[in-house]
Tab-separated table of C-alpha atoms in Angstrom:
chain	number	residue	atom	x	y	z
A	1	UNK	CA	97.870	72.642	110.119
A	2	UNK	CA	97.346	75.115	107.904
A	3	UNK	CA	94.444	76.359	109.507
A	4	UNK	CA	96.304	76.622	112.718
A	5	UNK	CA	99.037	78.330	111.498
A	6	UNK	CA	97.234	81.255	110.203
A	7	UNK	CA	94.885	81.875	113.416
A	8	UNK	CA	98.879	82.426	115.222
A	9	UNK	CA	99.625	84.729	112.795
A	10	UNK	CA	96.218	86.721	113.181
A	11	UNK	CA	95.890	86.226	116.827
A	12	UNK	CA	99.346	85.976	118.643
A	13	UNK	CA	100.833	89.718	119.700
A	14	UNK	CA	104.326	89.039	118.428
A	15	UNK	CA	106.044	90.168	115.603
A	16	UNK	CA	107.269	88.972	112.927
A	17	UNK	CA	105.475	86.482	111.769
A	18	UNK	CA	105.449	85.247	108.100
A	19	UNK	CA	103.114	83.516	106.178
A	20	UNK	CA	103.670	81.831	102.740
A	21	UNK	CA	101.159	81.824	98.874
A	22	UNK	CA	100.937	81.366	95.922
A	23	UNK	CA	98.250	81.398	92.806
A	24	UNK	CA	98.029	81.171	89.660
A	25	UNK	CA	95.433	83.809	87.312
A	26	UNK	CA	95.378	81.741	84.116
A	27	UNK	CA	95.111	78.317	82.850
A	28	UNK	CA	96.089	77.107	79.110
A	29	UNK	CA	93.656	77.133	76.537
A	30	UNK	CA	90.774	78.820	78.822
A	31	UNK	CA	88.576	81.241	76.382
A	32	UNK	CA	87.961	84.003	79.387
A	33	UNK	CA	85.004	85.180	76.710
A	34	UNK	CA	83.440	81.903	78.812
A	35	UNK	CA	84.290	82.842	82.372
A	36	UNK	CA	80.035	83.482	82.907
A	37	UNK	CA	79.466	80.565	82.249
A	38	UNK	CA	79.248	78.632	85.650
A	39	UNK	CA	80.444	74.805	85.282
A	40	UNK	CA	83.540	76.589	83.397
A	41	UNK	CA	84.139	78.951	85.733
A	42	UNK	CA	84.230	76.386	88.446
A	43	UNK	CA	86.681	74.192	85.834
A	44	UNK	CA	88.653	77.573	85.253
A	45	UNK	CA	89.097	78.375	89.204
A	46	UNK	CA	90.137	74.493	90.404
A	47	UNK	CA	92.698	74.461	87.266
A	48	UNK	CA	94.549	77.458	88.060
A	49	UNK	CA	94.668	75.409	92.084
A	50	UNK	CA	96.185	72.352	90.612
A	51	UNK	CA	98.987	74.612	89.071
A	52	UNK	CA	100.803	73.967	92.263
A	53	UNK	CA	100.868	69.594	91.264
A	54	UNK	CA	100.320	69.352	95.291
A	55	UNK	CA	102.980	71.453	96.323
A	56	UNK	CA	102.314	71.987	99.913
A	57	UNK	CA	102.790	76.312	101.158
A	58	UNK	CA	100.847	77.996	103.354
A	59	UNK	CA	97.885	77.976	101.549
A	60	UNK	CA	94.145	76.882	102.194
A	61	UNK	CA	92.582	75.439	99.421
A	62	UNK	CA	90.210	78.474	98.188
A	63	UNK	CA	88.629	79.194	94.452
A	64	UNK	CA	86.667	82.606	93.578
A	65	UNK	CA	84.406	83.876	90.745
A	66	UNK	CA	85.753	85.829	88.268
A	67	UNK	CA	85.031	88.588	86.496
A	68	UNK	CA	87.835	91.268	86.478
A	69	UNK	CA	87.514	94.407	87.964
A	70	UNK	CA	84.473	96.043	86.426
A	71	UNK	CA	81.596	94.288	88.480
A	72	UNK	CA	80.653	97.401	90.647
A	73	UNK	CA	80.370	99.475	87.862
A	74	UNK	CA	78.515	97.300	85.173
A	75	UNK	CA	75.902	97.846	88.248
A	76	UNK	CA	75.861	101.671	87.048
A	77	UNK	CA	75.851	101.023	83.490
A	78	UNK	CA	79.190	99.711	82.575
A	79	UNK	CA	79.855	97.586	79.655
A	80	UNK	CA	82.197	95.103	80.131
A	81	UNK	CA	84.393	94.095	77.258
A	82	UNK	CA	85.048	90.229	76.970
A	83	UNK	CA	88.025	89.283	75.191
A	84	UNK	CA	89.547	85.648	75.007
A	85	UNK	CA	93.328	85.754	76.908
A	86	UNK	CA	92.546	87.956	80.002
A	87	UNK	CA	89.107	88.745	81.926
A	88	UNK	CA	86.253	91.073	80.967
A	89	UNK	CA	87.490	94.987	81.252
A	90	UNK	CA	85.206	98.310	81.711
A	91	UNK	CA	84.860	99.350	77.818
A	92	UNK	CA	82.293	102.497	78.564
A	93	UNK	CA	82.292	105.614	81.112
A	94	UNK	CA	78.010	105.744	81.488
A	95	UNK	CA	78.231	108.204	84.353
A	96	UNK	CA	79.997	111.541	82.926
A	97	UNK	CA	77.511	114.220	85.285
A	98	UNK	CA	75.419	114.530	88.094
A	99	UNK	CA	73.038	114.415	86.201
A	100	UNK	CA	73.883	110.358	84.944
A	101	UNK	CA	74.297	109.708	88.364
A	102	UNK	CA	71.281	110.796	89.524
A	103	UNK	CA	69.418	108.475	86.360
A	104	UNK	CA	70.196	105.913	87.615
A	105	UNK	CA	68.097	104.275	90.604
A	106	UNK	CA	69.668	103.034	93.299
A	107	UNK	CA	70.984	99.631	91.818
A	108	UNK	CA	70.010	96.134	93.809
A	109	UNK	CA	73.118	94.547	94.792
A	110	UNK	CA	70.988	91.045	93.220
A	111	UNK	CA	69.948	92.429	90.025
A	112	UNK	CA	72.056	94.862	88.661
A	113	UNK	CA	74.416	94.244	85.707
A	114	UNK	CA	76.938	91.215	85.504
A	115	UNK	CA	75.737	90.056	89.251
A	116	UNK	CA	73.270	87.709	88.213
A	117	UNK	CA	75.892	85.562	86.289
A	118	UNK	CA	77.702	86.102	89.325
A	119	UNK	CA	75.365	84.637	91.744
A	120	UNK	CA	74.738	81.586	88.902
A	121	UNK	CA	78.507	80.759	88.904
A	122	UNK	CA	78.212	81.268	93.231
A	123	UNK	CA	75.291	78.478	93.739
A	124	UNK	CA	76.697	76.342	90.706
A	125	UNK	CA	80.862	76.406	92.831
A	126	UNK	CA	78.535	75.444	95.860
A	127	UNK	CA	77.247	72.768	94.791
A	128	UNK	CA	80.207	71.356	92.797
A	129	UNK	CA	83.611	72.554	94.625
A	130	UNK	CA	84.704	69.870	97.030
A	131	UNK	CA	84.575	70.030	100.536
A	132	UNK	CA	88.208	71.194	101.351
A	133	UNK	CA	87.887	74.360	99.246
A	134	UNK	CA	86.919	77.729	100.501
A	135	UNK	CA	84.712	79.963	98.335
A	136	UNK	CA	85.917	83.999	97.778
A	137	UNK	CA	84.485	87.279	97.449
A	138	UNK	CA	84.490	88.187	93.442
A	139	UNK	CA	86.860	91.512	93.192
A	140	UNK	CA	84.748	94.724	94.009
A	141	UNK	CA	88.122	97.220	93.752
A	142	UNK	CA	87.397	100.244	95.554
A	143	UNK	CA	85.305	103.878	95.574
A	144	UNK	CA	88.439	105.275	93.841
A	145	UNK	CA	88.869	102.432	91.517
A	146	UNK	CA	85.197	101.778	90.353
A	147	UNK	CA	84.106	106.106	90.443
A	148	UNK	CA	87.452	106.486	87.884
A	149	UNK	CA	86.114	103.596	85.598
A	150	UNK	CA	82.720	105.284	85.284
A	151	UNK	CA	83.662	108.697	84.969
A	152	UNK	CA	86.759	107.841	82.684
A	153	UNK	CA	90.046	109.861	83.121
A	154	UNK	CA	87.195	113.650	83.304
A	155	UNK	CA	87.361	112.567	86.743
A	156	UNK	CA	91.088	114.110	87.044
A	157	UNK	CA	89.844	117.338	85.833
A	158	UNK	CA	86.241	116.895	87.700
A	159	UNK	CA	88.131	116.819	90.804
A	160	UNK	CA	88.576	120.951	90.092
A	161	UNK	CA	85.759	121.961	88.024
A	162	UNK	CA	83.461	119.455	89.543
A	163	UNK	CA	84.148	118.040	93.808
A	164	UNK	CA	80.495	117.902	94.199
A	165	UNK	CA	79.714	115.398	91.665
A	166	UNK	CA	82.654	113.446	92.306
A	167	UNK	CA	82.017	113.321	95.824
A	168	UNK	CA	78.177	112.551	94.620
A	169	UNK	CA	79.930	108.940	92.777
A	170	UNK	CA	82.617	107.957	95.161
A	171	UNK	CA	79.330	107.931	97.899
A	172	UNK	CA	76.436	106.266	95.286
A	173	UNK	CA	79.475	103.674	94.515
A	174	UNK	CA	80.583	103.341	99.024
A	175	UNK	CA	76.530	102.908	99.813
A	176	UNK	CA	76.685	99.943	97.022
A	177	UNK	CA	79.826	98.120	97.298
A	178	UNK	CA	78.400	97.842	101.086
A	179	UNK	CA	75.365	97.175	100.226
A	180	UNK	CA	76.635	94.337	96.782
A	181	UNK	CA	79.790	92.596	99.623
A	182	UNK	CA	77.045	91.674	102.325
A	183	UNK	CA	74.864	90.119	99.819
A	184	UNK	CA	77.464	88.295	98.227
A	185	UNK	CA	79.323	87.190	101.459
A	186	UNK	CA	75.627	85.759	102.344
A	187	UNK	CA	75.538	83.317	99.272
A	188	UNK	CA	78.810	82.360	99.610
A	189	UNK	CA	78.550	81.312	103.182
A	190	UNK	CA	80.933	84.076	104.817
A	191	UNK	CA	79.990	85.220	107.920
A	192	UNK	CA	80.894	88.834	109.189
A	193	UNK	CA	84.246	87.855	111.602
A	194	UNK	CA	86.388	87.549	108.199
A	195	UNK	CA	87.252	86.673	104.643
A	196	UNK	CA	89.333	84.764	102.118
A	197	UNK	CA	91.641	85.552	99.537
A	198	UNK	CA	94.515	84.550	97.610
A	199	UNK	CA	94.871	81.522	100.035
A	200	UNK	CA	94.380	83.191	103.160
A	201	UNK	CA	92.091	83.448	105.896
A	202	UNK	CA	91.914	87.256	106.467
A	203	UNK	CA	90.638	88.901	109.270
A	204	UNK	CA	87.048	91.491	108.301
A	205	UNK	CA	84.434	91.966	105.797
A	206	UNK	CA	86.497	92.793	102.624
A	207	UNK	CA	89.116	93.751	100.522
A	208	UNK	CA	88.880	97.223	98.547
A	209	UNK	CA	91.227	97.823	96.034
A	210	UNK	CA	93.162	101.565	95.660
A	211	UNK	CA	95.346	100.847	92.654
A	212	UNK	CA	94.515	104.183	90.911
A	213	UNK	CA	94.865	106.344	94.790
A	214	UNK	CA	98.913	106.323	92.510
A	215	UNK	CA	97.465	109.483	91.081
A	216	UNK	CA	96.203	111.849	93.629
A	217	UNK	CA	98.007	113.998	96.260
A	218	UNK	CA	97.552	113.091	100.026
A	219	UNK	CA	95.564	115.631	100.876
A	220	UNK	CA	93.077	115.333	97.990
A	221	UNK	CA	92.935	111.163	99.517
A	222	UNK	CA	92.828	113.170	103.052
A	223	UNK	CA	89.854	115.270	101.701
A	224	UNK	CA	87.492	113.758	99.817
A	225	UNK	CA	88.661	109.210	99.655
A	226	UNK	CA	89.872	108.528	102.497
A	227	UNK	CA	86.367	109.495	104.546
A	228	UNK	CA	83.784	106.641	102.378
A	229	UNK	CA	87.368	104.254	102.778
A	230	UNK	CA	86.069	103.959	106.415
A	231	UNK	CA	82.746	104.066	105.826
A	232	UNK	CA	82.813	101.078	103.753
A	233	UNK	CA	85.406	99.330	107.001
A	234	UNK	CA	83.668	100.581	109.266
A	235	UNK	CA	80.041	99.215	107.976
A	236	UNK	CA	81.404	95.265	107.520
A	237	UNK	CA	84.100	95.067	109.780
A	238	UNK	CA	86.804	95.916	108.296
A	239	UNK	CA	89.663	94.358	106.280
A	240	UNK	CA	92.216	94.748	103.944
A	241	UNK	CA	93.612	97.289	101.156
A	242	UNK	CA	95.612	96.576	98.136
A	243	UNK	CA	98.078	98.956	95.985
A	244	UNK	CA	99.534	98.088	93.566
A	245	UNK	CA	101.740	101.085	91.921
A	246	UNK	CA	103.472	103.705	93.827
A	247	UNK	CA	101.197	105.427	96.110
A	248	UNK	CA	103.402	105.285	99.725
A	249	UNK	CA	102.573	108.729	99.834
A	250	UNK	CA	98.994	108.516	101.115
A	251	UNK	CA	100.360	104.762	103.221
A	252	UNK	CA	100.131	108.628	106.501
A	253	UNK	CA	96.656	108.889	106.042
A	254	UNK	CA	95.666	104.385	105.432
A	255	UNK	CA	97.555	104.591	108.624
A	256	UNK	CA	94.680	106.531	109.894
A	257	UNK	CA	92.091	104.215	109.599
A	258	UNK	CA	91.379	102.279	112.672
A	259	UNK	CA	89.110	98.674	111.009
A	260	UNK	CA	92.486	98.517	108.306
A	261	UNK	CA	93.724	95.407	109.816
A	262	UNK	CA	96.212	94.177	106.494
A	263	UNK	CA	98.213	96.417	103.303
A	264	UNK	CA	98.630	94.736	100.056
A	265	UNK	CA	101.793	95.892	98.531
A	266	UNK	CA	103.588	94.649	95.568
A	267	UNK	CA	107.289	94.214	95.725
A	268	UNK	CA	107.860	95.432	92.161
A	269	UNK	CA	106.629	98.575	92.956
A	270	UNK	CA	107.348	99.434	96.387
A	271	UNK	CA	110.712	99.442	98.497
A	272	UNK	CA	108.253	97.113	101.292
A	273	UNK	CA	111.269	97.461	103.486
A	274	UNK	CA	110.431	100.828	103.731
A	275	UNK	CA	106.763	100.262	103.556
A	276	UNK	CA	107.365	98.552	106.483
A	277	UNK	CA	108.896	101.542	108.428
A	278	UNK	CA	106.408	103.341	107.193
A	279	UNK	CA	103.124	101.225	108.380
A	280	UNK	CA	101.578	101.252	112.103
A	281	UNK	CA	102.879	98.128	113.397
A	282	UNK	CA	99.474	96.452	114.469
A	283	UNK	CA	98.379	96.791	110.331
A	284	UNK	CA	99.567	93.068	108.444
A	285	UNK	CA	102.483	93.839	105.767
A	286	UNK	CA	100.820	91.487	102.459
A	287	UNK	CA	103.621	91.532	100.275
A	288	UNK	CA	102.302	90.349	96.702
A	289	UNK	CA	104.978	90.340	92.966
A	290	UNK	CA	106.203	87.696	90.470
A	291	UNK	CA	108.700	85.191	90.964
A	292	UNK	CA	110.672	85.218	87.841
A	293	UNK	CA	111.657	87.779	84.475
A	294	UNK	CA	110.323	89.237	82.414
A	295	UNK	CA	107.644	90.178	85.118
A	296	UNK	CA	110.127	91.859	87.663
A	297	UNK	CA	111.125	94.869	87.796
A	298	UNK	CA	114.678	95.799	89.118
A	299	UNK	CA	113.509	96.849	92.064
A	300	UNK	CA	111.075	93.651	92.365
A	301	UNK	CA	114.539	91.358	91.647
A	302	UNK	CA	116.311	93.101	94.226
A	303	UNK	CA	113.366	92.182	96.939
A	304	UNK	CA	113.308	88.616	96.162
A	305	UNK	CA	117.148	88.688	96.787
A	306	UNK	CA	116.501	89.856	100.128
A	307	UNK	CA	114.009	87.604	100.879
A	308	UNK	CA	116.268	83.968	99.391
A	309	UNK	CA	119.154	85.230	101.900
A	310	UNK	CA	116.288	85.421	104.587
A	311	UNK	CA	116.075	89.552	104.969
A	312	UNK	CA	112.559	90.134	105.589
A	313	UNK	CA	110.956	93.872	106.994
A	314	UNK	CA	110.469	94.181	110.883
A	315	UNK	CA	108.337	95.752	112.952
A	316	UNK	CA	105.334	93.244	112.162
A	317	UNK	CA	103.560	90.165	110.296
A	318	UNK	CA	104.106	89.789	107.010
A	319	UNK	CA	102.375	87.536	104.402
A	320	UNK	CA	103.774	86.631	101.762
A	321	UNK	CA	102.350	85.926	98.216
A	322	UNK	CA	104.141	85.610	95.016
A	323	UNK	CA	101.391	85.166	91.663
A	324	UNK	CA	101.885	83.261	88.565
A	325	UNK	CA	105.287	80.926	89.191
A	326	UNK	CA	106.677	79.321	85.585
A	327	UNK	CA	108.907	76.875	87.450
A	328	UNK	CA	108.008	75.340	90.922
A	329	UNK	CA	110.985	74.876	91.671
A	330	UNK	CA	111.819	78.164	92.234
A	331	UNK	CA	108.623	77.833	94.539
A	332	UNK	CA	109.428	74.968	96.546
A	333	UNK	CA	113.247	77.078	97.274
A	334	UNK	CA	111.434	80.233	98.045
A	335	UNK	CA	108.549	78.903	100.219
A	336	UNK	CA	112.333	77.570	102.103
A	337	UNK	CA	113.848	79.956	102.145
A	338	UNK	CA	110.964	82.269	104.105
A	339	UNK	CA	108.441	80.065	105.467
A	340	UNK	CA	108.214	79.331	109.604
A	341	UNK	CA	107.437	75.906	111.397
A	342	UNK	CA	105.378	77.470	113.270
């Protein structure tokens, strides 16, 4: 029934349809320094799903190989810092100039950085995961996020002092992302027409993350970054964009990306009712955020109370995704407030 409901959500032209999903990012007593161990990674992913203890929402069961936000950056020489309490993070900024970039021959999406470890994890998942689970792509971030990881905060000076370097870095990252996503989709057995993330089957090839667009102007996005986002989506058949900060100033340009099918927005930081008014009408709003304090901001709490009362953004279909709830009873109450029966 869940798959049928999701198919209606994407293919029925009527507006105002809703899906509700929940997910968890951590489990107790897991040492993230061992996240590249295939068997431990598989157990971690399944344990995260099982936290729901048979609570039924609109999610399709799925698991994702995790190595944090630095997988693409690792192919360009970034080292990853492994900690026990969270996913790995990039610990150095290896590309400071155009000459640094030129010294890196075109990375191999099967052999560069941590890709070999990820493919071992994927192979283990495919052989051992439950038959009814879907396998997700890794976190690939996006051209701008990854460029910032590779160059560090210096990139904000390079915008003014060495824009040719910034453009070359964005082009190299985008080209590699396209190649690596195609290989990842092939490895996990995912077709070109859709992908799986956070309990939902989404049209297109992949998701990109544009978290750091909250630190650039709309004009910079339009002139220097949007062409790479368009190139990525055109090459992979479209997809979803994730933003998690106060990025509303760029939505006017996101609307011009023809193959943008969904925009993921955190209701903790952005007024999703206002975003829904700004967003192109055929783009699904993927509304994500926490359920409980202390993670909730005042805006997040106000928005959540509206959801409990049956007040939702209009004009479009919406996916409500809530992360890391502690109280399953709150999940059930929130699901009952938002869900649609068909």
